[in-house]
Amino acid sequence: MIPTWLTDSVTPDLDRALHYTLLWGLEALELRMVGRHEERVPFVNEARLRRRLEENEMPVAAIDPGLFMGSVEDRSAWMNELTAFAETLDFCRRIACPRVIASGFASSVERQAEAAEALRRAADLAGPSGVQLIVFHAPDTCAPDTPALASLLGMADHPARRC
């Protein structure tokens, strides 16, 4: 396990985030927002990000681009996210990030089969690049608890996905 934190939970300012990461003795960052509010990974000032990470010898453990946060019933939305996912994977390659975090969709447990299809497709894209797709669960997703997450991951069986 790598001690890390979601930086924008305290500050979206990269310099402050790096300062606190080093101060607290953490070994890596998890990035979601970097800079202004609308700058969600991978749509950030990448040159500055890479420079500051290199200067501080700080790896990025994972990024959270907001993948699959909407409803699984909105198939066109998650298909669009899959289309744009290649750009996210390229970003991961450029900053040497091994993981992308995906939500378990804002849907009911009954929609897990559809969610599993989307996760399997994303894992198909991530797998060849060596990036792991990390799926999280929360009360408002189609994986509201650990058994539901296990069920979802079982349906989305793929070596590139994790929880």
Short mmCIF file of C-alpha atoms in Angstrom, two decimals:
data_model
loop_
_atom_site.label_atom_id
_atom_site.label_comp_id
_atom_site.label_asym_id
_atom_site.label_seq_id
_atom_site.Cartn_x
_atom_site.Cartn_y
_atom_site.Cartn_z
CA MET A 1 0.00 0.00 0.00
CA ILE A 2 1.22 3.47 -0.89
CA PRO A 3 0.26 6.26 1.54
CA THR A 4 -1.43 8.92 -0.57
CA TRP A 5 -4.17 11.52 -0.40
CA LEU A 6 -6.65 13.25 -2.67
CA THR A 7 -5.00 16.65 -2.76
CA ASP A 8 -7.96 18.85 -3.65
CA SER A 9 -9.77 17.64 -0.54
CA VAL A 10 -7.47 20.18 1.16
CA THR A 11 -6.28 22.40 -1.69
CA PRO A 12 -6.36 22.43 -5.49
CA ASP A 13 -3.14 24.48 -5.43
CA LEU A 14 -0.39 22.16 -6.63
CA ASP A 15 2.43 23.85 -4.71
CA ARG A 16 0.52 23.71 -1.42
CA ALA A 17 -0.50 20.11 -2.12
CA LEU A 18 3.10 19.10 -2.69
CA HIS A 19 4.16 20.98 0.45
CA TYR A 20 1.62 19.12 2.59
CA THR A 21 2.41 15.79 0.96
CA LEU A 22 6.07 16.15 1.87
CA LEU A 23 5.30 17.62 5.31
CA TRP A 24 3.00 14.72 6.20
CA GLY A 25 5.43 12.12 4.86
CA LEU A 26 3.09 10.75 2.21
CA GLU A 27 4.61 8.91 -0.71
CA ALA A 28 2.38 9.90 -3.62
CA LEU A 29 -0.51 12.05 -4.78
CA GLU A 30 -3.98 11.24 -6.01
CA LEU A 31 -5.14 13.95 -8.38
CA ARG A 32 -8.64 15.11 -9.27
CA MET A 33 -8.54 18.93 -9.44
CA VAL A 34 -5.31 20.82 -9.98
CA GLY A 35 -5.51 24.60 -10.19
CA ARG A 36 -8.80 26.33 -10.82
CA HIS A 37 -12.07 24.52 -10.09
CA GLU A 38 -12.68 23.59 -13.72
CA GLU A 39 -9.23 22.04 -14.13
CA ARG A 40 -9.98 18.38 -13.56
CA VAL A 41 -7.45 15.82 -14.71
CA PRO A 42 -6.50 15.25 -17.48
CA PHE A 43 -7.42 18.82 -18.51
CA VAL A 44 -4.80 20.60 -16.41
CA ASN A 45 -1.59 22.53 -17.02
CA GLU A 46 0.35 19.36 -17.69
CA ALA A 47 3.75 20.93 -18.30
CA ARG A 48 3.65 22.68 -14.91
CA LEU A 49 2.31 19.56 -13.22
CA ARG A 50 5.07 17.34 -14.60
CA ARG A 51 7.76 19.90 -13.77
CA ARG A 52 6.59 20.27 -10.15
CA LEU A 53 6.24 16.50 -9.70
CA GLU A 54 9.76 15.95 -11.03
CA GLU A 55 11.21 18.74 -8.87
CA ASN A 56 9.71 17.12 -5.78
CA GLU A 57 10.32 13.53 -6.92
CA MET A 58 6.65 12.86 -6.25
CA PRO A 59 4.78 10.13 -8.11
CA VAL A 60 1.09 10.19 -8.88
CA ALA A 61 -0.55 7.04 -7.55
CA ALA A 62 -3.91 7.63 -9.26
CA ILE A 63 -6.05 10.16 -11.04
CA ASP A 64 -9.79 10.69 -10.70
CA PRO A 65 -11.13 12.15 -13.95
CA GLY A 66 -14.77 11.74 -12.90
CA LEU A 67 -15.32 8.63 -14.98
CA PHE A 68 -18.78 7.03 -14.74
CA MET A 69 -20.20 9.41 -12.13
CA GLY A 70 -23.47 9.82 -13.98
CA SER A 71 -26.34 7.42 -14.30
CA VAL A 72 -25.71 4.14 -16.12
CA GLU A 73 -29.09 4.65 -17.78
CA ASP A 74 -27.54 7.55 -19.73
CA ARG A 75 -25.74 5.25 -22.15
CA SER A 76 -24.71 8.02 -24.53
CA ALA A 77 -22.95 9.88 -21.69
CA TRP A 78 -20.84 6.93 -20.59
CA MET A 79 -20.12 5.95 -24.19
CA ASN A 80 -18.80 9.49 -24.70
CA GLU A 81 -16.66 9.08 -21.60
CA LEU A 82 -15.24 5.88 -23.09
CA THR A 83 -14.47 7.70 -26.33
CA ALA A 84 -12.53 10.36 -24.41
CA PHE A 85 -10.86 7.77 -22.16
CA ALA A 86 -7.93 7.34 -24.58
CA GLU A 87 -6.91 10.93 -23.80
CA THR A 88 -6.97 10.13 -20.09
CA LEU A 89 -4.80 7.06 -20.65
CA ASP A 90 -2.33 9.11 -22.68
CA PHE A 91 -2.18 11.59 -19.81
CA CYS A 92 -1.46 8.73 -17.40
CA ARG A 93 1.36 7.53 -19.62
CA ARG A 94 2.91 11.00 -19.80
CA ILE A 95 2.89 11.50 -16.01
CA ALA A 96 3.67 7.83 -15.22
CA CYS A 97 0.39 7.29 -13.36
CA PRO A 98 -0.56 3.61 -13.02
CA ARG A 99 -4.23 3.97 -11.99
CA VAL A 100 -7.47 5.68 -13.02
CA ILE A 101 -10.34 5.83 -10.55
CA ALA A 102 -13.85 5.18 -11.82
CA SER A 103 -17.15 5.55 -10.02
CA GLY A 104 -19.66 2.76 -9.69
CA PHE A 105 -22.31 4.90 -11.49
CA ALA A 106 -25.11 6.83 -9.81
CA SER A 107 -27.62 4.03 -10.27
CA SER A 108 -29.33 1.25 -8.38
CA VAL A 109 -27.92 -2.22 -7.75
CA GLU A 110 -30.43 -3.55 -10.29
CA ARG A 111 -28.43 -1.80 -13.06
CA GLN A 112 -25.15 -3.58 -12.29
CA ALA A 113 -25.07 -5.54 -15.54
CA GLU A 114 -25.05 -2.30 -17.55
CA ALA A 115 -22.44 -0.77 -15.25
CA ALA A 116 -20.31 -3.91 -15.61
CA GLU A 117 -20.40 -3.54 -19.39
CA ALA A 118 -19.07 0.02 -19.17
CA LEU A 119 -16.37 -0.97 -16.67
CA ARG A 120 -15.32 -3.93 -18.82
CA ARG A 121 -15.02 -1.66 -21.87
CA ALA A 122 -12.93 0.85 -19.92
CA ALA A 123 -10.71 -1.94 -18.60
CA ASP A 124 -10.29 -3.21 -22.17
CA LEU A 125 -8.91 0.22 -23.07
CA ALA A 126 -6.77 0.57 -19.94
CA GLY A 127 -5.29 -2.92 -19.95
CA PRO A 128 -2.96 -2.62 -22.96
CA SER A 129 -1.50 0.61 -21.61
CA GLY A 130 -0.74 -1.02 -18.25
CA VAL A 131 -3.13 1.29 -16.38
CA GLN A 132 -5.38 -0.23 -13.73
CA LEU A 133 -9.01 0.84 -13.52
CA ILE A 134 -9.89 1.33 -9.85
CA VAL A 135 -13.62 1.13 -9.05
CA PHE A 136 -14.88 2.73 -5.85
CA HIS A 137 -18.15 2.20 -4.12
CA ALA A 138 -20.35 4.66 -2.27
CA PRO A 139 -23.91 4.65 -0.96
CA ASP A 140 -25.28 6.46 -4.02
CA THR A 141 -23.79 4.08 -6.61
CA CYS A 142 -24.83 0.72 -8.01
CA ALA A 143 -22.23 -0.70 -5.61
CA PRO A 144 -23.41 0.81 -2.32
CA ASP A 145 -21.57 -1.68 -0.11
CA THR A 146 -18.81 -4.28 -0.26
CA PRO A 147 -20.99 -7.24 -1.35
CA ALA A 148 -22.51 -5.14 -4.14
CA LEU A 149 -19.04 -4.03 -5.23
CA ALA A 150 -17.89 -7.65 -5.29
CA SER A 151 -20.90 -8.50 -7.44
CA LEU A 152 -20.21 -5.62 -9.83
CA LEU A 153 -16.54 -6.52 -10.16
CA GLY A 154 -17.46 -10.14 -10.71
CA MET A 155 -19.71 -9.14 -13.59
CA ALA A 156 -17.03 -6.82 -14.99
CA ASP A 157 -14.41 -9.55 -14.73
CA HIS A 158 -11.23 -8.12 -16.23
CA PRO A 159 -7.58 -8.25 -15.12
CA ALA A 160 -7.16 -4.46 -15.50
CA ARG A 161 -9.86 -3.50 -13.01
CA ARG A 162 -9.46 -3.31 -9.23
CA CYS A 163 -11.37 -1.96 -6.24
#
